[in-house]
Amino acid sequence: MDATIVVLAGDGIGPEVTNEAKKILDAVGARFGHSFAYDHQMMGGCAIDAYGTSLPDATVEACLAADAVLLGAVGGPKWDLPTAKDRPERGLLALRKALNLFANLRPVKLHPQLIAASAIKPEVLAGVDLLVIRELTGGAYFGPRKEAGDEGYEAYDTMLYTRPEIERVVRLAAEAARGRSKRLASVDKANVLASSRLWRRVTVEVMQEYPDVQLEHVLVDAMAMHLIRRPASFDVVVAENLFGDILTDEASMLAGSMGMLPSASLGDKRNGHDLPLGLYEPIHGSAPDIAGQGIANPLATILSTALLLRHSLGLEQEAQAVEAAVDAVLNQGVRTGDIADPGSEVVGTRVMGDLVAARI
Ligand code: IPM
Ligand code: MG
């Protein structure tokens, strides 16, 4: 297969981790006979510096023309002034919207080799294998808002949802649950918020088409607690944008380190394609404190390439080869600093990438 992948390396450790991910894709190409072309584009702080905007039009066009998009991370203190007109994060949100990536898949799987790296007790963690699906283009992130002006001290964001926005992401979650344990937990705050009551109503309606999937409604505050108390009792979880953002940072701690968690942001299938356009990125940020030092964990980005191969290119065997290679390297006892425990061999970003590539 020939595929074009847009690479948005971004800021901070973004370029370091995407370099390793490309190494893995090249190894996959060599072993399975595919040719991947990389189209490097700018988004985030680097784009503000180079073009004066966090999301240049050329980047959006390149992404729309590509088979998939691989993203490192965006942001950093340099662009963080409260008075800034543009921000790296705005570029990411605008890109999600422009590509209509309404569903964000965040699998949280504990690699048993890393159980000691988690802050949570091993007996609570045993069997954790979650797929959190976060709605990505609606809610408070995109609803009408008012910024506080120089003199005004009033500001608001609006958690706005429409029926079709809820329907499509719940349907995607139901399909995912069908392919897994046939259980779906829908997160909301229906005891307080009107948008959550609509969320619940639409979810119940959609799920009538999936009588084989068991549906449970969980209030978001209770979910924050259950994720720590009994994480293994959940399988597929679906939540609106802001709730999903918060809960997935929490859930990442179940996997030991944020440095291990990949994500896929998907839209609808495109005309002429069997598979959706997707944006693949680690769930961690740009980590400006360690940028340029060669010590970042590239595994979340490498595991994101597995999701890219699976969801946007339909290459399941290749995706599994990447996941198996990561497992094999962890079994070997090799670790980056963030997941190291006594007795393990600590390596930098590049060596970790080389070791995984060698196992493809
Ligand atoms: C995430 C991040 C982003 C978000 C930021 C960087 C805008 O936290 O992908 O979870 O809030 O969606
Ligand atoms: Mg987040």
CSV table of C-alpha atoms and ligand atoms in Angstrom, one decimal:
chain,number,residue,atom,x,y,z
A,1,MET,CA,0.0,0.0,0.0
A,2,ASP,CA,1.1,3.6,-0.7
A,3,ALA,CA,-0.1,6.1,1.9
A,4,THR,CA,0.6,9.7,2.7
A,5,ILE,CA,0.8,10.7,6.3
A,6,VAL,CA,0.9,14.3,7.4
A,7,VAL,CA,3.3,14.7,10.3
A,8,LEU,CA,2.6,17.6,12.7
A,9,ALA,CA,5.6,17.3,15.0
A,10,GLY,CA,4.6,20.5,16.9
A,11,ASP,CA,6.4,21.8,20.0
A,12,GLY,CA,8.5,20.7,22.9
A,13,ILE,CA,9.1,16.9,22.8
A,14,GLY,CA,6.8,16.6,19.8
A,15,PRO,CA,9.6,16.4,17.1
A,16,GLU,CA,11.6,13.9,19.2
A,17,VAL,CA,8.7,11.5,19.7
A,18,THR,CA,7.3,11.7,16.1
A,19,ASN,CA,10.8,10.9,14.8
A,20,GLU,CA,10.7,7.6,16.6
A,21,ALA,CA,7.2,7.0,15.4
A,22,LYS,CA,8.3,7.5,11.8
A,23,LYS,CA,11.1,5.0,12.4
A,24,ILE,CA,8.5,2.4,13.4
A,25,LEU,CA,6.3,3.1,10.4
A,26,ASP,CA,9.3,2.7,8.1
A,27,ALA,CA,10.1,-0.6,9.8
A,28,VAL,CA,6.5,-1.7,9.2
A,29,GLY,CA,6.7,-0.6,5.6
A,30,ALA,CA,9.9,-2.6,5.0
A,31,ARG,CA,8.6,-5.7,6.6
A,32,PHE,CA,5.1,-5.7,5.1
A,33,GLY,CA,5.8,-4.1,1.7
A,34,HIS,CA,4.2,-0.7,2.2
A,35,SER,CA,5.4,2.7,1.3
A,36,PHE,CA,4.6,5.6,3.6
A,37,ALA,CA,5.3,9.2,2.5
A,38,TYR,CA,5.5,11.9,5.2
A,39,ASP,CA,4.3,15.4,4.6
A,40,HIS,CA,5.6,17.7,7.3
A,41,GLN,CA,3.3,20.6,8.2
A,42,MET,CA,3.1,23.1,11.0
A,43,MET,CA,0.6,23.5,13.8
A,44,GLY,CA,0.8,25.0,17.3
A,45,GLY,CA,3.5,27.2,18.7
A,46,CYS,CA,5.9,26.5,15.9
A,47,ALA,CA,3.3,27.7,13.4
A,48,ILE,CA,2.7,30.9,15.4
A,49,ASP,CA,6.4,31.6,15.2
A,50,ALA,CA,6.8,30.8,11.5
A,51,TYR,CA,3.5,32.0,10.1
A,52,GLY,CA,1.8,34.1,12.8
A,53,THR,CA,-1.1,31.6,13.1
A,54,SER,CA,-1.4,28.4,15.1
A,55,LEU,CA,-3.2,26.7,12.2
A,56,PRO,CA,-2.1,27.7,8.7
A,57,ASP,CA,-4.6,27.0,5.9
A,58,ALA,CA,-1.9,24.9,4.1
A,59,THR,CA,-1.9,22.5,7.1
A,60,VAL,CA,-5.6,21.9,7.0
A,61,GLU,CA,-5.5,21.3,3.2
A,62,ALA,CA,-2.6,18.9,3.5
A,63,CYS,CA,-4.5,17.0,6.3
A,64,LEU,CA,-7.7,16.8,4.2
A,65,ALA,CA,-5.7,15.3,1.3
A,66,ALA,CA,-3.8,12.8,3.4
A,67,ASP,CA,-4.6,9.2,4.4
A,68,ALA,CA,-3.8,10.0,8.1
A,69,VAL,CA,-2.3,12.6,10.4
A,70,LEU,CA,0.3,11.9,13.0
A,71,LEU,CA,0.7,14.6,15.7
A,72,GLY,CA,3.4,15.0,18.4
A,73,ALA,CA,2.3,17.7,20.9
A,74,VAL,CA,1.7,21.4,21.0
A,75,GLY,CA,2.1,24.2,23.5
A,76,GLY,CA,4.7,25.7,25.8
A,77,PRO,CA,5.3,28.6,28.2
A,78,LYS,CA,6.6,30.7,25.3
A,79,TRP,CA,3.0,31.1,23.9
A,80,ASP,CA,1.2,31.0,27.2
A,81,LEU,CA,0.7,34.7,27.9
A,82,PRO,CA,-2.9,35.5,29.2
A,83,THR,CA,-3.1,38.3,26.6
A,84,ALA,CA,-2.0,36.1,23.6
A,85,LYS,CA,-4.2,36.5,20.6
A,86,ASP,CA,-3.5,33.0,19.4
A,87,ARG,CA,-2.4,29.9,21.2
A,88,PRO,CA,-1.0,26.6,20.2
A,89,GLU,CA,-4.0,24.8,21.7
A,90,ARG,CA,-6.4,26.9,19.5
A,91,GLY,CA,-4.7,25.4,16.5
A,92,LEU,CA,-5.4,21.8,17.7
A,93,LEU,CA,-9.0,22.6,18.5
A,94,ALA,CA,-9.5,24.3,15.1
A,95,LEU,CA,-7.9,21.4,13.4
A,96,ARG,CA,-10.2,18.8,15.1
A,97,LYS,CA,-13.1,20.9,14.0
A,98,ALA,CA,-11.9,21.5,10.4
A,99,LEU,CA,-11.3,17.7,10.0
A,100,ASN,CA,-14.6,17.0,11.8
A,101,LEU,CA,-12.9,14.6,14.2
A,102,PHE,CA,-15.9,14.1,16.5
A,103,ALA,CA,-14.7,11.0,18.3
A,104,ASN,CA,-11.5,10.6,20.4
A,105,LEU,CA,-10.6,7.0,21.2
A,106,ARG,CA,-8.3,6.7,24.2
A,107,PRO,CA,-7.6,3.1,25.1
A,108,VAL,CA,-6.2,2.6,28.6
A,109,LYS,CA,-4.5,-0.7,28.9
A,110,LEU,CA,-2.2,-1.6,31.6
A,111,HIS,CA,1.0,-3.3,30.4
A,112,PRO,CA,1.5,-5.8,33.3
A,113,GLN,CA,5.2,-5.1,33.1
A,114,LEU,CA,4.5,-1.6,34.3
A,115,ILE,CA,2.2,-2.4,37.3
A,116,ALA,CA,4.9,-1.1,39.7
A,117,ALA,CA,5.1,2.3,37.9
A,118,SER,CA,1.4,3.1,38.7
A,119,ALA,CA,0.6,5.0,41.9
A,120,ILE,CA,-2.4,2.7,42.4
A,121,LYS,CA,-2.4,-0.7,44.1
A,122,PRO,CA,-1.7,-3.7,41.9
A,123,GLU,CA,-4.9,-5.6,43.0
A,124,VAL,CA,-7.0,-2.6,41.9
A,125,LEU,CA,-5.3,-2.5,38.6
A,126,ALA,CA,-5.5,-6.1,37.6
A,127,GLY,CA,-7.5,-6.5,34.4
A,128,VAL,CA,-7.7,-2.8,33.5
A,129,ASP,CA,-8.6,-2.6,29.8
A,130,LEU,CA,-10.7,0.5,29.1
A,131,LEU,CA,-11.6,2.3,25.9
A,132,VAL,CA,-12.7,5.8,26.7
A,133,ILE,CA,-14.5,7.6,23.8
A,134,ARG,CA,-14.6,11.3,24.2
A,135,GLU,CA,-16.8,13.6,22.1
A,136,LEU,CA,-14.3,16.0,20.5
A,137,THR,CA,-16.0,18.8,18.5
A,138,GLY,CA,-18.9,19.9,20.7
A,139,GLY,CA,-19.7,21.1,24.3
A,140,ALA,CA,-18.1,23.9,26.2
A,141,TYR,CA,-15.0,23.8,24.0
A,142,PHE,CA,-17.0,25.1,21.0
A,143,GLY,CA,-20.2,26.6,22.4
A,144,PRO,CA,-20.9,30.4,22.5
A,145,ARG,CA,-18.5,32.1,24.9
A,146,LYS,CA,-17.7,35.5,26.3
A,147,GLU,CA,-14.2,36.5,27.4
A,148,ALA,CA,-13.7,38.9,30.3
A,149,GLY,CA,-12.5,42.2,28.7
A,150,ASP,CA,-10.1,44.7,30.3
A,151,GLU,CA,-12.9,46.0,32.5
A,152,GLY,CA,-15.5,43.4,32.3
A,153,TYR,CA,-15.4,40.7,34.9
A,154,GLU,CA,-18.0,38.4,33.4
A,155,ALA,CA,-17.1,35.5,31.2
A,156,TYR,CA,-18.9,32.3,30.2
A,157,ASP,CA,-18.6,29.1,28.1
A,158,THR,CA,-21.7,27.2,26.9
A,159,MET,CA,-22.0,23.4,27.0
A,160,LEU,CA,-24.1,23.2,23.9
A,161,TYR,CA,-25.0,19.8,22.3
A,162,THR,CA,-27.4,18.9,19.5
A,163,ARG,CA,-29.0,15.5,19.0
A,164,PRO,CA,-26.9,14.5,15.9
A,165,GLU,CA,-23.7,15.4,17.7
A,166,ILE,CA,-24.6,13.0,20.6
A,167,GLU,CA,-26.0,10.4,18.3
A,168,ARG,CA,-23.0,9.8,16.1
A,169,VAL,CA,-20.5,9.5,19.0
A,170,VAL,CA,-22.8,7.2,21.0
A,171,ARG,CA,-23.3,5.0,17.9
A,172,LEU,CA,-19.5,4.8,17.4
A,173,ALA,CA,-19.1,3.8,21.1
A,174,ALA,CA,-21.9,1.2,20.8
A,175,GLU,CA,-20.2,-0.3,17.8
A,176,ALA,CA,-16.9,-0.4,19.7
A,177,ALA,CA,-18.6,-2.1,22.7
A,178,ARG,CA,-20.1,-4.7,20.3
A,179,GLY,CA,-16.6,-5.7,19.3
A,180,ARG,CA,-15.4,-5.9,22.9
A,181,SER,CA,-17.3,-6.9,26.0
A,182,LYS,CA,-20.7,-5.6,25.0
A,183,ARG,CA,-20.8,-3.1,27.9
A,184,LEU,CA,-21.0,0.6,27.6
A,185,ALA,CA,-20.9,3.2,30.4
A,186,SER,CA,-22.2,6.7,29.4
A,187,VAL,CA,-21.0,9.5,31.5
A,188,ASP,CA,-23.1,12.6,32.2
A,189,LYS,CA,-24.2,15.0,34.9
A,190,ALA,CA,-27.9,14.6,34.2
A,191,ASN,CA,-28.9,15.5,37.7
A,192,VAL,CA,-27.8,19.1,37.1
A,193,LEU,CA,-27.1,19.9,33.4
A,194,ALA,CA,-29.7,20.3,30.6
A,195,SER,CA,-27.1,19.2,28.0
A,196,SER,CA,-26.5,16.1,30.0
A,197,ARG,CA,-30.2,15.3,30.2
A,198,LEU,CA,-30.3,15.5,26.4
A,199,TRP,CA,-27.2,13.4,26.2
A,200,ARG,CA,-28.9,10.7,28.3
A,201,ARG,CA,-32.1,10.8,26.4
A,202,VAL,CA,-30.4,10.5,23.0
A,203,THR,CA,-28.1,7.7,24.4
A,204,VAL,CA,-31.1,5.7,25.5
A,205,GLU,CA,-32.7,6.1,22.1
A,206,VAL,CA,-29.6,5.1,20.2
A,207,MET,CA,-28.9,2.1,22.4
A,208,GLN,CA,-32.4,0.7,21.5
A,209,GLU,CA,-30.7,-0.3,18.3
A,210,TYR,CA,-28.1,-2.2,20.3
A,211,PRO,CA,-30.1,-4.6,22.6
A,212,ASP,CA,-27.0,-6.8,22.8
A,213,VAL,CA,-25.0,-4.1,24.5
A,214,GLN,CA,-25.6,-3.4,28.2
A,215,LEU,CA,-25.9,0.3,28.9
A,216,GLU,CA,-25.1,1.9,32.2
A,217,HIS,CA,-25.4,5.7,33.0
A,218,VAL,CA,-22.7,7.0,35.4
A,219,LEU,CA,-22.6,10.6,36.8
A,220,VAL,CA,-19.3,12.2,36.1
A,221,ASP,CA,-18.4,12.9,39.7
A,222,ALA,CA,-19.1,9.3,40.6
A,223,MET,CA,-17.1,8.1,37.6
A,224,ALA,CA,-14.1,10.0,38.8
A,225,MET,CA,-14.3,7.9,42.0
A,226,HIS,CA,-15.1,4.6,40.4
A,227,LEU,CA,-12.1,4.9,38.0
A,228,ILE,CA,-9.8,4.7,41.0
A,229,ARG,CA,-11.8,2.3,43.1
A,230,ARG,CA,-12.9,-0.3,40.5
A,231,PRO,CA,-11.4,0.6,37.1
A,232,ALA,CA,-11.4,-3.0,35.9
A,233,SER,CA,-15.2,-3.1,36.1
A,234,PHE,CA,-15.6,-0.8,33.1
A,235,ASP,CA,-15.0,-1.5,29.4
A,236,VAL,CA,-16.1,1.1,26.9
A,237,VAL,CA,-16.9,4.5,28.3
A,238,VAL,CA,-18.4,7.4,26.4
A,239,ALA,CA,-18.4,11.0,27.6
A,240,GLU,CA,-18.9,14.6,26.3
A,241,ASN,CA,-15.8,16.7,25.5
A,242,LEU,CA,-14.9,18.3,28.8
A,243,PHE,CA,-15.8,15.3,31.0
A,244,GLY,CA,-13.8,13.1,28.6
A,245,ASP,CA,-10.8,15.4,28.8
A,246,ILE,CA,-10.7,15.3,32.5
A,247,LEU,CA,-11.5,11.6,33.0
A,248,THR,CA,-8.8,10.5,30.5
A,249,ASP,CA,-6.0,12.3,32.3
A,250,GLU,CA,-7.2,10.5,35.4
A,251,ALA,CA,-7.5,7.1,33.6
A,252,SER,CA,-4.0,7.5,32.2
A,253,MET,CA,-2.6,7.0,35.7
A,254,LEU,CA,-4.0,3.5,35.6
A,255,ALA,CA,-1.5,2.7,32.9
A,256,GLY,CA,1.5,3.9,34.9
A,257,SER,CA,2.5,6.9,32.9
A,258,MET,CA,0.9,9.3,30.4
A,259,GLY,CA,4.0,8.4,28.3
A,260,MET,CA,2.3,5.1,27.4
A,261,LEU,CA,-1.1,6.2,26.1
A,262,PRO,CA,-2.0,6.7,22.5
A,263,SER,CA,-5.1,8.2,21.0
A,264,ALA,CA,-7.1,8.3,17.8
A,265,SER,CA,-9.4,11.1,16.7
A,266,LEU,CA,-11.8,10.0,14.1
A,267,GLY,CA,-14.4,11.5,11.8
A,268,ASP,CA,-16.9,10.0,9.3
A,269,LYS,CA,-15.8,7.8,6.5
A,270,ARG,CA,-14.8,10.0,3.5
A,271,ASN,CA,-16.2,9.8,0.0
A,272,GLY,CA,-14.2,7.3,-1.9
A,273,HIS,CA,-12.6,5.8,1.2
A,274,ASP,CA,-13.6,2.8,3.3
A,275,LEU,CA,-12.0,4.2,6.4
A,276,PRO,CA,-12.2,7.5,8.3
A,277,LEU,CA,-9.6,10.2,8.2
A,278,GLY,CA,-7.9,10.2,11.6
A,279,LEU,CA,-5.5,12.2,13.7
A,280,TYR,CA,-3.2,10.1,15.9
A,281,GLU,CA,-1.4,11.5,18.9
A,282,PRO,CA,0.0,10.6,22.3
A,283,ILE,CA,-2.3,11.9,25.1
A,284,HIS,CA,0.6,13.6,26.9
A,285,GLY,CA,1.6,17.2,26.2
A,286,SER,CA,4.7,18.9,24.9
A,287,ALA,CA,6.7,18.5,28.2
A,288,PRO,CA,8.7,21.7,27.7
A,289,ASP,CA,10.7,20.9,30.8
A,290,ILE,CA,12.4,17.9,29.2
A,291,ALA,CA,12.3,19.0,25.5
A,292,GLY,CA,15.5,18.6,23.6
A,293,GLN,CA,17.1,16.3,26.1
A,294,GLY,CA,16.4,13.0,24.3
A,295,ILE,CA,14.7,11.4,27.4
A,296,ALA,CA,11.0,11.6,26.5
A,297,ASN,CA,9.1,8.3,26.3
A,298,PRO,CA,8.2,7.7,22.6
A,299,LEU,CA,6.0,4.7,23.3
A,300,ALA,CA,2.7,6.6,23.4
A,301,THR,CA,3.4,8.1,19.9
A,302,ILE,CA,4.6,4.7,18.7
A,303,LEU,CA,1.4,3.0,20.0
A,304,SER,CA,-0.5,5.8,18.2
A,305,THR,CA,1.0,4.6,14.9
A,306,ALA,CA,-0.6,1.2,15.7
A,307,LEU,CA,-4.0,3.0,15.9
A,308,LEU,CA,-3.2,4.8,12.7
A,309,LEU,CA,-2.4,1.6,10.9
A,310,ARG,CA,-5.6,0.0,12.2
A,311,HIS,CA,-8.2,2.7,11.9
A,312,SER,CA,-7.1,4.8,8.9
A,313,LEU,CA,-5.2,2.3,6.8
A,314,GLY,CA,-7.0,-0.9,7.7
A,315,LEU,CA,-3.7,-2.7,8.4
A,316,GLU,CA,-4.6,-4.8,11.5
A,317,GLN,CA,-1.8,-7.3,11.2
A,318,GLU,CA,0.7,-4.4,11.0
A,319,ALA,CA,-0.9,-2.6,14.0
A,320,GLN,CA,-0.6,-5.8,16.1
A,321,ALA,CA,3.1,-6.1,15.0
A,322,VAL,CA,3.7,-2.6,16.5
A,323,GLU,CA,1.9,-3.5,19.7
A,324,ALA,CA,3.8,-6.8,20.0
A,325,ALA,CA,7.1,-5.0,19.4
A,326,VAL,CA,6.4,-2.6,22.3
A,327,ASP,CA,5.5,-5.5,24.5
A,328,ALA,CA,8.6,-7.4,23.7
A,329,VAL,CA,10.8,-4.4,24.5
A,330,LEU,CA,9.1,-3.9,27.8
A,331,ASN,CA,9.5,-7.6,28.6
A,332,GLN,CA,13.2,-7.2,27.9
A,333,GLY,CA,13.3,-4.8,30.9
A,334,VAL,CA,14.1,-1.7,28.9
A,335,ARG,CA,12.5,1.6,30.2
A,336,THR,CA,12.5,5.3,29.6
A,337,GLY,CA,12.9,7.3,32.8
A,338,ASP,CA,9.2,8.0,33.4
A,339,ILE,CA,8.4,4.2,33.7
A,340,ALA,CA,11.7,3.0,35.2
A,341,ASP,CA,11.8,0.9,38.3
A,342,PRO,CA,14.8,-0.4,40.2
A,343,GLY,CA,16.7,-3.0,38.1
A,344,SER,CA,15.4,-1.8,34.7
A,345,GLU,CA,17.7,-0.5,32.0
A,346,VAL,CA,17.0,3.2,31.4
A,347,VAL,CA,17.4,4.4,27.8
A,348,GLY,CA,16.6,7.6,25.9
A,349,THR,CA,14.1,8.4,23.3
A,350,ARG,CA,16.2,7.3,20.3
A,351,VAL,CA,17.4,4.0,21.7
A,352,MET,CA,13.8,3.1,22.7
A,353,GLY,CA,12.7,3.8,19.1
A,354,ASP,CA,15.6,1.7,17.7
A,355,LEU,CA,14.8,-1.2,20.0
A,356,VAL,CA,11.1,-1.2,19.0
A,357,ALA,CA,11.9,-0.9,15.3
A,358,ALA,CA,14.3,-3.8,15.5
A,359,ARG,CA,11.4,-6.0,16.8
A,360,ILE,CA,9.0,-5.2,14.0
B,1,IPM,C1,-6.2,16.9,25.2
B,1,IPM,C2,-5.6,18.2,25.6
B,1,IPM,C3,-6.3,19.3,24.8
B,1,IPM,C4,-7.7,19.3,25.1
B,1,IPM,C5,-5.6,20.7,24.9
B,1,IPM,C6,-4.2,20.7,24.6
B,1,IPM,C7,-6.4,21.7,24.1
B,1,IPM,O1,-5.8,18.4,27.0
B,1,IPM,O2,-6.0,16.5,24.0
B,1,IPM,O3,-6.7,16.2,26.0
B,1,IPM,O4,-8.2,19.8,26.1
B,1,IPM,O5,-8.5,18.7,24.3
B,2,MG,MG,-6.5,16.7,28.0
